[in-house]
Coordinates of C-alpha atoms (C1' of nucleotides) in Angstrom, one line a residue:
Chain A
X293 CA 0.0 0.0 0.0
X294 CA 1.4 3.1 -0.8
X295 CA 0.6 7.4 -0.8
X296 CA 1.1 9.6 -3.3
X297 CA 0.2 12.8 -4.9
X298 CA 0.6 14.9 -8.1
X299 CA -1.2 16.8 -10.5
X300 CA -3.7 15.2 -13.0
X301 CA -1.9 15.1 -16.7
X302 CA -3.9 12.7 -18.6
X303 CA -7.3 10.6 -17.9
X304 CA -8.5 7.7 -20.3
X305 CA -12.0 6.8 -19.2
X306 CA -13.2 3.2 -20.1
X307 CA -16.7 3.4 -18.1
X308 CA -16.2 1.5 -14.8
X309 CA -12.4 1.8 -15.8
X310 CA -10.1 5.1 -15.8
X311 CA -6.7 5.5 -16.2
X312 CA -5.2 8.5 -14.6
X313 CA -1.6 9.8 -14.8
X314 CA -0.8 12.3 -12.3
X315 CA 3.2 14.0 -12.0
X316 CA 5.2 15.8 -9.8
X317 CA 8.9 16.9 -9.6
X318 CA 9.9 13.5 -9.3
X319 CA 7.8 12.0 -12.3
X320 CA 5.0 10.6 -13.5
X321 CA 2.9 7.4 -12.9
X322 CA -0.3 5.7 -13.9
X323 CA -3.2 5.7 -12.1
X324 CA -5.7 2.0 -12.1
X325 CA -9.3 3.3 -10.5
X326 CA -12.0 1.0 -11.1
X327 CA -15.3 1.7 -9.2
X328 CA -14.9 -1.7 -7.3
X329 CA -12.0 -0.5 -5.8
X330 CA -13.4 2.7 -4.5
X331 CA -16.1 4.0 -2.4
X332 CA -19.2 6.2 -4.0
X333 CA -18.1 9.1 -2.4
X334 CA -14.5 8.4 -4.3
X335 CA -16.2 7.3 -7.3
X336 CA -18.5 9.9 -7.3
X337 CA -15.6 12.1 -7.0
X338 CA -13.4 10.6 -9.8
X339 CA -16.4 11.9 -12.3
X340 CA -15.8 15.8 -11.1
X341 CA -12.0 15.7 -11.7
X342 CA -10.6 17.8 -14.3
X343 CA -7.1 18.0 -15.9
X344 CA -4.8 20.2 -14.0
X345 CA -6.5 19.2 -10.7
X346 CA -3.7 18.4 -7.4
X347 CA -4.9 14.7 -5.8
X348 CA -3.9 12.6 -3.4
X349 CA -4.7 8.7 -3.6
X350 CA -3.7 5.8 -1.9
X351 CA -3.3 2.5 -3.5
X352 CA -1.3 -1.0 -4.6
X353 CA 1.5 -1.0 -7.2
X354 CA 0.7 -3.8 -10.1
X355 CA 1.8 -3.6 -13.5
X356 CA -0.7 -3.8 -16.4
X357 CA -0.8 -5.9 -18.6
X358 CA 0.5 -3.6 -21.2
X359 CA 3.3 -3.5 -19.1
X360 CA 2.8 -0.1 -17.3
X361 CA 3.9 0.2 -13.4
X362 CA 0.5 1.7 -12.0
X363 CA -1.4 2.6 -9.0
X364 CA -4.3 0.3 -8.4
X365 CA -6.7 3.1 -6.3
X366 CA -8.2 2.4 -3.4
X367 CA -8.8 5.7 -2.1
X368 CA -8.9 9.3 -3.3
X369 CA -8.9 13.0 -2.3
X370 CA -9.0 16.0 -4.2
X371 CA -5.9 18.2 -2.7
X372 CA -6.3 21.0 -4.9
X373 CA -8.7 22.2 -7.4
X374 CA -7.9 24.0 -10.6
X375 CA -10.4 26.3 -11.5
X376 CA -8.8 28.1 -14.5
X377 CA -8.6 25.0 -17.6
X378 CA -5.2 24.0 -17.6
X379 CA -4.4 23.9 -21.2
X380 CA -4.0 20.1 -22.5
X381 CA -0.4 18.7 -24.3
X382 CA -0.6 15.9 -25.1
X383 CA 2.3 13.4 -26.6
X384 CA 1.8 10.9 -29.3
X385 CA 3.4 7.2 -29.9
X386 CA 6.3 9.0 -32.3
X387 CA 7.1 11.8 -29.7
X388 CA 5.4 14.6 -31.5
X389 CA 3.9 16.8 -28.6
X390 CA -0.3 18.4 -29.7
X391 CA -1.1 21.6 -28.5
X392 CA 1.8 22.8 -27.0
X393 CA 1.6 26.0 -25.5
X394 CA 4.0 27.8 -27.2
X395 CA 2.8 31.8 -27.3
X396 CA 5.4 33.5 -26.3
X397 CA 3.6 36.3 -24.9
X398 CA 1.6 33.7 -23.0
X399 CA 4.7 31.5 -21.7
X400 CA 7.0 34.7 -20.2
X401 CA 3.2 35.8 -18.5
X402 CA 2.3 32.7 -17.1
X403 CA 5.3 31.1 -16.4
X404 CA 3.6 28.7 -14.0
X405 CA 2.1 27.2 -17.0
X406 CA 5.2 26.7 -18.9
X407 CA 7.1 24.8 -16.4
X408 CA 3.9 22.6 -15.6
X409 CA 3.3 21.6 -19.3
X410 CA 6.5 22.1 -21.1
X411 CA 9.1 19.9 -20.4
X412 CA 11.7 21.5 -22.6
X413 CA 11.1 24.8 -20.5
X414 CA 11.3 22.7 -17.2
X415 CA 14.4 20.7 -18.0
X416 CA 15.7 24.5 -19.5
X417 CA 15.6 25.6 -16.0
X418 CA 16.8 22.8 -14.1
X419 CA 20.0 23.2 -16.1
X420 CA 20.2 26.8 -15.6
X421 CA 20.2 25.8 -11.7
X422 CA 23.0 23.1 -12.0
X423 CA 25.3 24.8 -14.5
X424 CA 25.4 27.7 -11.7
X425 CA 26.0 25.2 -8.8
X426 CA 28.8 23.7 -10.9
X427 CA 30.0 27.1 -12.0
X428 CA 30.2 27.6 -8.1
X429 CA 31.6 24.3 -7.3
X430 CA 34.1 24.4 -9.6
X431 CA 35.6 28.1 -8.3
X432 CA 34.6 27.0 -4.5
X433 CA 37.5 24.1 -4.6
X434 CA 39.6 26.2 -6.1
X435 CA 39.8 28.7 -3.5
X436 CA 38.0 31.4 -4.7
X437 CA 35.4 33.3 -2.2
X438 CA 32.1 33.9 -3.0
X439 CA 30.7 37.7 -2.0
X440 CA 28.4 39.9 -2.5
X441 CA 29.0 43.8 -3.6
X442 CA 26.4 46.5 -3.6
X443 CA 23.7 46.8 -6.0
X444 CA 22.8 50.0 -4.9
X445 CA 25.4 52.4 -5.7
X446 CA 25.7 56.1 -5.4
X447 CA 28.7 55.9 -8.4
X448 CA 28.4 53.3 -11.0
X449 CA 31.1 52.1 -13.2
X450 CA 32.9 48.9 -14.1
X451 CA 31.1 49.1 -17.9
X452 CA 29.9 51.4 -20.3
X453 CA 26.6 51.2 -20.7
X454 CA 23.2 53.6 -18.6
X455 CA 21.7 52.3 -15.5
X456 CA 18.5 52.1 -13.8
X457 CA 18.0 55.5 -11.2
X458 CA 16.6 55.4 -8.4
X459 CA 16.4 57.2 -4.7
X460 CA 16.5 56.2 -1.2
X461 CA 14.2 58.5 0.8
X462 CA 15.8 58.3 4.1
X463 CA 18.7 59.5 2.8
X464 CA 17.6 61.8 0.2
X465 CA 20.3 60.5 -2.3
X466 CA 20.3 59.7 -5.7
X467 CA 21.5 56.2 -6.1
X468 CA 21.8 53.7 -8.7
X469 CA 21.5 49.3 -9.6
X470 CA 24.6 48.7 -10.7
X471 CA 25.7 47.6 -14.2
X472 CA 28.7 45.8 -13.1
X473 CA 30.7 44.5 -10.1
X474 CA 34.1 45.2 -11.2
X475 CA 35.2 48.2 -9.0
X476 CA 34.3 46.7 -5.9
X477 CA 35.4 43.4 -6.1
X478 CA 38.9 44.6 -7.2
X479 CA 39.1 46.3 -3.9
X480 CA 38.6 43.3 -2.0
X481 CA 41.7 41.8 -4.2
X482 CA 43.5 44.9 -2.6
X483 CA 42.3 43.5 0.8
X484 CA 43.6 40.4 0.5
X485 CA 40.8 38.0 -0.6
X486 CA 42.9 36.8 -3.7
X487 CA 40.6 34.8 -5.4
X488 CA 36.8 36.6 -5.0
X489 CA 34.0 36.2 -7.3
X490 CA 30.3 37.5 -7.0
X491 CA 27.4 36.0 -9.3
X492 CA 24.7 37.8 -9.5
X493 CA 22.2 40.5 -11.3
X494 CA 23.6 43.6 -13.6
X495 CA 21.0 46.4 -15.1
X496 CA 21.5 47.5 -17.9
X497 CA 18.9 50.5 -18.9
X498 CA 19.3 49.4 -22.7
X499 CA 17.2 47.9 -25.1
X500 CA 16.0 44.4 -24.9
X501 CA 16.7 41.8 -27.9
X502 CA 17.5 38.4 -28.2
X503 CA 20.6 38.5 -26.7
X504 CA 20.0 41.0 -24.1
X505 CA 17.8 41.6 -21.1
X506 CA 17.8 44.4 -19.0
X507 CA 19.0 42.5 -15.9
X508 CA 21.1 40.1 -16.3
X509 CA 23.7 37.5 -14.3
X510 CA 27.1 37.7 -14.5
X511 CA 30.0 36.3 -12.8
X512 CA 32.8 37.9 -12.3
X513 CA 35.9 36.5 -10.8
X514 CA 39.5 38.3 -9.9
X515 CA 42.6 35.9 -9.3
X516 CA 45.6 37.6 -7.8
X517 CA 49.0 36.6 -8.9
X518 CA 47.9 35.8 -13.1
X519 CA 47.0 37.5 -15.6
X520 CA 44.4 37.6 -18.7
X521 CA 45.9 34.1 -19.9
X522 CA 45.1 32.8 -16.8
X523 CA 41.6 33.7 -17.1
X524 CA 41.9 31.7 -20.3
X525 CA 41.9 28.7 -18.6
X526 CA 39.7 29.8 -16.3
X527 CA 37.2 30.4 -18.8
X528 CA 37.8 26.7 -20.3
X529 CA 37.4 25.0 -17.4
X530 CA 34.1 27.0 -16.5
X531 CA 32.2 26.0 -19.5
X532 CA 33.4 22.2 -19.1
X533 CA 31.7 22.4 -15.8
X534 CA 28.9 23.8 -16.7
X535 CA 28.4 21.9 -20.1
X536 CA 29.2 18.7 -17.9
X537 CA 26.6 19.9 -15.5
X538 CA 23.9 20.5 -18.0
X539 CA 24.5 17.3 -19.2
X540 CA 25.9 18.1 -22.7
X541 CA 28.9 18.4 -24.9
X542 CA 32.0 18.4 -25.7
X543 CA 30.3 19.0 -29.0
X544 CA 26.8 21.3 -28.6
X545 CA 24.3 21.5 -31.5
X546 CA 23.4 25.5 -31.4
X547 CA 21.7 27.7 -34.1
X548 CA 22.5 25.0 -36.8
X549 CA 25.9 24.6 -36.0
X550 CA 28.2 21.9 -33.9
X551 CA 30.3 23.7 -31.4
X552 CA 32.9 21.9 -30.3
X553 CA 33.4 23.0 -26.7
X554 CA 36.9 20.9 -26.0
X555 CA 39.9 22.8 -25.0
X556 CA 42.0 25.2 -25.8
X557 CA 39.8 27.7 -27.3
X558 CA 40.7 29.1 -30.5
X559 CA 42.2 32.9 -30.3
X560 CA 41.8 35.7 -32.6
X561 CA 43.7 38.5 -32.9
X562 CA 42.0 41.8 -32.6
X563 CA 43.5 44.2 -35.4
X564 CA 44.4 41.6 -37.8
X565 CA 41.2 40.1 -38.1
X566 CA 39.3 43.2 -38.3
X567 CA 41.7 43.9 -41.1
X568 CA 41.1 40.7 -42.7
X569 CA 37.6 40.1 -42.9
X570 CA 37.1 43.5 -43.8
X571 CA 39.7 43.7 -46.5
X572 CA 40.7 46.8 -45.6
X573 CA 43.2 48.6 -42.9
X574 CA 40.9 49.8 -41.2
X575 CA 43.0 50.6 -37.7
X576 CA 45.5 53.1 -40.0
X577 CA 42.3 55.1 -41.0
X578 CA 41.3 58.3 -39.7
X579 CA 38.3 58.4 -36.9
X580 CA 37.0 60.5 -39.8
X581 CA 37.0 58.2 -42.5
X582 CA 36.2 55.3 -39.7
X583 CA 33.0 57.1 -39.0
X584 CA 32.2 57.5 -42.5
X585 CA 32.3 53.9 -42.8
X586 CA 30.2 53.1 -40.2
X587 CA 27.6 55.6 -41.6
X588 CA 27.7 54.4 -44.7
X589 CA 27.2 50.9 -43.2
X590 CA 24.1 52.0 -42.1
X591 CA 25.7 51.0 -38.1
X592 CA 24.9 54.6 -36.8
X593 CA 25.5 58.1 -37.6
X594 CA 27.8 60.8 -36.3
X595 CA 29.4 58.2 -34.1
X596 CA 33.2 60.2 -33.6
X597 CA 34.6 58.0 -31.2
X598 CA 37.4 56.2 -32.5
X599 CA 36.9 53.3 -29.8
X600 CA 33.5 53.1 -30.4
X601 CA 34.0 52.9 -34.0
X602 CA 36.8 50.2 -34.1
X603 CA 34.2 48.0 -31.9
X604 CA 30.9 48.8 -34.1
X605 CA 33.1 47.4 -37.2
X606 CA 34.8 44.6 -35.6
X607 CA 31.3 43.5 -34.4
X608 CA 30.2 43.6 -37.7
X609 CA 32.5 42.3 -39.7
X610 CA 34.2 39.5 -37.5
X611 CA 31.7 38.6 -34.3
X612 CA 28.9 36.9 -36.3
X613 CA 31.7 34.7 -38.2
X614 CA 33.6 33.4 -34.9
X615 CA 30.9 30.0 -34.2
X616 CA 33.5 27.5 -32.2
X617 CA 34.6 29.0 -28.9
X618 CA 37.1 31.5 -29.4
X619 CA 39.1 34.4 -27.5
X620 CA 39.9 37.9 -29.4
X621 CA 42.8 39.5 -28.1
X622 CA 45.0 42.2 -28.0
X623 CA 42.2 44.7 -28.0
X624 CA 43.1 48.5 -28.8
X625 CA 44.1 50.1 -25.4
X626 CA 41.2 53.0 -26.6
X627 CA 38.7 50.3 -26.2
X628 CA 39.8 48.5 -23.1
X629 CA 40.1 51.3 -20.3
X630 CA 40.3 49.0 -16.8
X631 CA 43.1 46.8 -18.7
X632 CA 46.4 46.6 -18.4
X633 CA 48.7 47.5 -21.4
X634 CA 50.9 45.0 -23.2
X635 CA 54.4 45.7 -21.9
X636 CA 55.8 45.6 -25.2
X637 CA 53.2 47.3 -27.2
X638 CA 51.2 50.1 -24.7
X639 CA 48.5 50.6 -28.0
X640 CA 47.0 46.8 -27.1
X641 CA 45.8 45.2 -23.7
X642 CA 46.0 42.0 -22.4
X643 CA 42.3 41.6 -23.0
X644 CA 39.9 39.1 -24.3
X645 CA 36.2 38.5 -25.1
X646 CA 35.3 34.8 -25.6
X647 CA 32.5 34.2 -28.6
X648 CA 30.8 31.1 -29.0
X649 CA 28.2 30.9 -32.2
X650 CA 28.6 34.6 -32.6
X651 CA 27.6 35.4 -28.8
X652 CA 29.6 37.2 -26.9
X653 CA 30.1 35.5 -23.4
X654 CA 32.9 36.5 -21.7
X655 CA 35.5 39.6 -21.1
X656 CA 38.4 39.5 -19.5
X657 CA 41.9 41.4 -19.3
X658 CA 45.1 41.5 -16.9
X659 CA 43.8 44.1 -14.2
X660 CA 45.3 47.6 -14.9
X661 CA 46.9 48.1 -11.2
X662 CA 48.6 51.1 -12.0
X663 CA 47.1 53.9 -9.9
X664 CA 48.0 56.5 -11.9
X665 CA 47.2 55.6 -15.3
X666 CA 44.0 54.5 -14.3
X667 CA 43.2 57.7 -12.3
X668 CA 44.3 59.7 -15.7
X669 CA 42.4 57.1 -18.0
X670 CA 39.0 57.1 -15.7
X671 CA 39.4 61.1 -15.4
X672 CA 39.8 61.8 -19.3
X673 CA 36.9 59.6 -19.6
X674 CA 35.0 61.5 -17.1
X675 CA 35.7 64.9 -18.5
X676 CA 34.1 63.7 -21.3
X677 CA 31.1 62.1 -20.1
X678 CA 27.6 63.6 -20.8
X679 CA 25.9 61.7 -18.5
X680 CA 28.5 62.1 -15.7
X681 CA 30.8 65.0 -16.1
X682 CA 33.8 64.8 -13.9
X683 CA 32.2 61.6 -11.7
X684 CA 35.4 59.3 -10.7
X685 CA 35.0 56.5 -8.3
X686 CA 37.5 57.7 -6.0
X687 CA 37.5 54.6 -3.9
X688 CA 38.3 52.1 -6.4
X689 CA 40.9 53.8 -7.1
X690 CA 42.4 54.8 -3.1
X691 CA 42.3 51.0 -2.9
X692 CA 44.9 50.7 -6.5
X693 CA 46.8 53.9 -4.6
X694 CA 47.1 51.6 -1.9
X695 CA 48.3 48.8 -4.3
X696 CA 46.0 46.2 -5.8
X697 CA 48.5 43.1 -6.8
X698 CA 48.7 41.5 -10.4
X699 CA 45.5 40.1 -11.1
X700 CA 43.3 38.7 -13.5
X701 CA 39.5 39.2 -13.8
X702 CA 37.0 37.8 -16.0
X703 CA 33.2 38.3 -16.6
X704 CA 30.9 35.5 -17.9
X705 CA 27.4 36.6 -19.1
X706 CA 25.4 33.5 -17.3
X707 CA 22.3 33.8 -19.2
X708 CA 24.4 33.4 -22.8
X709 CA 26.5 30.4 -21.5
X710 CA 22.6 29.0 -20.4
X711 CA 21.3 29.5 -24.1
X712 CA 24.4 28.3 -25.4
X713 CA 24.0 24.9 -23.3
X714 CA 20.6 24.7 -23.8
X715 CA 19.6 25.5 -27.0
X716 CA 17.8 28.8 -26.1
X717 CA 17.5 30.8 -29.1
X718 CA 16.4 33.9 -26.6
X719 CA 17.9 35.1 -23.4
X720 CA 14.3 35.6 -22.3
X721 CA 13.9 31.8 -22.5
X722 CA 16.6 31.0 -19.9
X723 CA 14.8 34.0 -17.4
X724 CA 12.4 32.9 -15.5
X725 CA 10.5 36.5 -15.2
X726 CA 12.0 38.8 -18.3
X727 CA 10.7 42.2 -18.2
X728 CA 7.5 42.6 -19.8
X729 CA 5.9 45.3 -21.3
X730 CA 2.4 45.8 -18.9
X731 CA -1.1 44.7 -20.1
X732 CA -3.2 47.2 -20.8
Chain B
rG51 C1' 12.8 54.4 -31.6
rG52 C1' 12.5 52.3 -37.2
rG53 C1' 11.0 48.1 -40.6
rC54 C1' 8.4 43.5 -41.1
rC55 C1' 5.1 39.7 -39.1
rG56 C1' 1.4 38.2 -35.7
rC57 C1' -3.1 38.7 -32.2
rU58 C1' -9.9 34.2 -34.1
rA59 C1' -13.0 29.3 -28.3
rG60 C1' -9.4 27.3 -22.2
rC61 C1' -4.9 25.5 -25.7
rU62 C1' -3.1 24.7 -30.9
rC63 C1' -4.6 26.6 -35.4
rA64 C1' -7.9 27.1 -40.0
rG65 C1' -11.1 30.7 -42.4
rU66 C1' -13.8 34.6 -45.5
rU67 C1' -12.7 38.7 -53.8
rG68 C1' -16.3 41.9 -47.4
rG69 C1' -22.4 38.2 -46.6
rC70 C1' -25.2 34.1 -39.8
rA71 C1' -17.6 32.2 -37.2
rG72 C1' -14.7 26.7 -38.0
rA73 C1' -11.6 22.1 -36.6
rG74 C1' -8.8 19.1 -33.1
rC75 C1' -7.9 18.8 -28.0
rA76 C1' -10.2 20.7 -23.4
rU77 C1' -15.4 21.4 -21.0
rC78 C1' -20.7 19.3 -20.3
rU79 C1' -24.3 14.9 -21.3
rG80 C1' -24.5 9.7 -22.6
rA81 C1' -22.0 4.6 -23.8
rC82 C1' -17.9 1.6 -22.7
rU83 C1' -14.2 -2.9 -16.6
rU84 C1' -6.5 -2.9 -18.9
rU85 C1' -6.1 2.3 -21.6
rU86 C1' -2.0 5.5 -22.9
rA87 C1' -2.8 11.5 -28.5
rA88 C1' -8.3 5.8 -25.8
rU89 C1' -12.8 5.4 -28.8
rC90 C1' -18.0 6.4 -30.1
rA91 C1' -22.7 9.6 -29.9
rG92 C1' -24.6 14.4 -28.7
rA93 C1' -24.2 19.5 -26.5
rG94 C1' -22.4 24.2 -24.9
rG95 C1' -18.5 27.6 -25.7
rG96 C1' -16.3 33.8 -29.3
rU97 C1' -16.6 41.8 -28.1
rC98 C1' -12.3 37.4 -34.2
rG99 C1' -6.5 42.4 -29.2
rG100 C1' -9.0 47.7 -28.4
rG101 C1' -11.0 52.2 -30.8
rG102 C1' -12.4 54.9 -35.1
rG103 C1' -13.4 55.0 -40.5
rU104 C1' -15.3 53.1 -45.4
rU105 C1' -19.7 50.0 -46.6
rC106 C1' -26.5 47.9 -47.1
rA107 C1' -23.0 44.6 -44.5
rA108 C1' -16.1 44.5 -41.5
rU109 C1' -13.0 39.1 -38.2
rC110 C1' -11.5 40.4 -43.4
rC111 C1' -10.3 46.9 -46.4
rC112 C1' -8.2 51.9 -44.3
rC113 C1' -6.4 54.8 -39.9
rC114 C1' -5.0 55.2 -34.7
rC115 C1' -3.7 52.5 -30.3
rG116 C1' -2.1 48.1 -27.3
rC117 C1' 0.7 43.6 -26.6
rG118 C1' 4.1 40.0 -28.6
rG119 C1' 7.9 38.0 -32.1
rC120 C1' 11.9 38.8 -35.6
rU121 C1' 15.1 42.5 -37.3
rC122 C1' 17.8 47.2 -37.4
rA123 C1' 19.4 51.0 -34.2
rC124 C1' 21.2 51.5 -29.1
rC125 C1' 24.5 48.3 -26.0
rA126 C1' 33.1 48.3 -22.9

RNA sequence: GGGCCGCUAGCUCAGUUGGCAGAGCAUCUGACUUUUAAUCAGAGGGUCGGGGGUUCAAUCCCCCCGCGGCUCACCA
């Protein structure tokens, strides 16, 4: 004799006969009622179910003679009842699934509904949860400590990009949700804690696409003592766990290609290839002529930023072609201001971004520790902020004045290396909650 | 923000050169004591995303709006 409960998924009725399949988070099984085995009340009962509804029974296991473990019922309670119709999905002998609710719009507003009826969204998230537990595994016994930095701060930085404003009444302050964790968990490498690392949500005020949501997770970690090769590895042997953890690879099928996730990662350097694919030398031109380019490209107007630029052409003509996992490096010191320089070549950092199938999932770079470059570097840029005219974070940079050790420091996007994993063709399908427009 | 596409029953989708709104599943009634997309017979179910316009007549054509998707722009 035996308990269990679950919600009702599917009910054959044969007149005095019913079959009944009911699932949790464990599973599914069949359900044997027959009327002899049952009371009125429970037969009586049995007629009022509907699909969707939360039972309890109680029963004998037996398998049928189709060969089906089951539960024969000898008693049954209704637990919960679901007075909205549960939409049916059902799955036929070859596999194919009927009905599926696959509205978008529906599925990110009722998520409820999509883990209960769609296992692909289900299994999506479960993965999500155990690539981040490996993820943290994986740094945890390697000596790095887990922290947790402020998402409200008064000066943001560590990325270029707006963020969400907001105000904390009691103090009457104008704050901000941080867009990136860099500047404070650097300090902590100044304090001591060597290997640190903080997952956890960005915001981003930016537009929303398939790639990019405006709050994100992202994991950054900072590893005294290395440098940007380091963080190489460090990048390899994060997406082995986490491929390893969502039960996939070396070799992932995503966006019609096989990405071959084995180590070491291919690198590409950052002028050369630009050069290359474009066919032209594009890092000897002008700004002028750079931003007449770009125009003409149709990638923005009366951009004048040489930086910004380089980056809008390299993204252009070399991102969407890099598929197996890949570092860029030696990025152009004008676009890589937290870096350090090469020490034989102070025009390129000891930077990477890592692209798999045209994503960009990673950046990393040998920690500038040199207080007064980065004061002068973080200051120019201020001056010529529009947003924030003359804002430095002074703090981040008392605690380089102070002396912040060689590091390395990386930055994974954790909703891209989910997609990548599992197939996601949005970001928005590996978030449980992405921001929604409001109904009407 | 621009362009394109979509929005019809609880779910998945048809549909109409503009003429009473359709199917499958779900729901309700009935039959059926080993089924598994159960089957069979019957029934109910709609502000055709919202508003305006054209028309004898609009779910369909036009305009505005909303929400979503893709895409471009934005995005260290």
């Amino acid at each position: 004799m035996l308990n269990t409960s679950g919600r009702i998924a599917a009910m054959r009725k044969h007149g005095k006969t019913v079959f009944c399949d009911i699932s949790d988070s464990t599973g599914r099984i069949q359900l044997f009622i027959n009327k002899k085995n049952l009371d009125d009340t429970g037969w009586e009962l049995l007629g009022k179910l509907d699909l969707g509804d939360i039972i309890w029974v109680s029963g004998s296991l037996f398998v049928t003679r189709t060969g089906e473990l089951s539960v024969r019922v000898v008693s049954l309670v209704l637990l919960v009842k679901a007075v909205r119709p549960v939409p049916v999905v059902k799955t036929d002998a070859e596999g194919h699934v009927h009905d599926a609710v696959s509205d978008p719009d529906f599925i990110y507003r009722h998520r409820a509904l999509d883990l209960m009826l769609n296992e692909t969204s289900r299994n999506r998230f479960i993965a999500r949860s155990r690539i981040i537990t490996a993820v943290r595994s994986y740094l945890d016994s390697d000596g790095f400590l887990e922290v947790e930095t402020p998402v409200l701060q008064q000066i943001y930085g560590g990325a270029a990009a707006d963020p969400f404003v907001s105000h904390y009444n009691s103090m009457d302050d104008q704050c901000y949700l941080r867009i990136a964790t860099e500047l404070y968990l650097k300090r902590l490498v100044t304090g001591g804690i060597h290997r640190v690392y903080e997952i956890g949500k960005d915001f981003r005020n930016e537009g929303v696409d398939r790639t990019h949501s405006p709050e994100f997770t992202q994991l950054e970690l900072y590893e005294a003592w290395t440098d940007y090769e380091g963080m190489m590895s460090r990048f390899e042997s994060i997406v082995q766990a986490a491929a390893q953890a969502a039960g996939v690879g070396p070799v992932v099928h995503y966006a019609g290609h096989d990405i071959d996730l084995t180590p070491p990662f291919k690198r590409i350097s950052f002028v050369p290839a630009l050069h290359e694919k474009s066919g032209e030398k594009l890092f000897e031109w002008s700004t002028e002529r750079l931003s007449g380019l770009v125009s003409s490209l149709g990638l923005g107007d009366g951009i004048n930023e040489r930086p910004a630029l380089l980056d809008k052409l390299f993204d252009h003509y070399v991102t969407p072609g890099i598929i197996q996992p890949s570092f860029v490096i030696d990025y152009p010191v004008e676009l890589s201001p937290l870096a350090k320089q090469k020490a034989d070549d102070p025009g390129i950092t000891e930077r990477f971004e890592a692209f798999i199938a045209g994503l960009e999932l990673a950046n990393a770079f040998s920690e500038q520790n040199d207080p007064v470059y980065q004061r002068k570097v973080l200051e120019d840029q201020a001056a010529q902020s529009q947003h924030r005219k003359g804002v430095v974070d002074n703090e981040f940079l008392y605690a380089l004045e102070v002396g912040m050790p060689p590091a390395g420091g990386l930055g994974i996007g954790v909703d891209r290396l989910v997609m990548i994993l599992t197939g996601a063709a949005s970001i928005r399908d590996t978030i449980l909650f992405p921001y929604l427009r409001r109904e009407q």
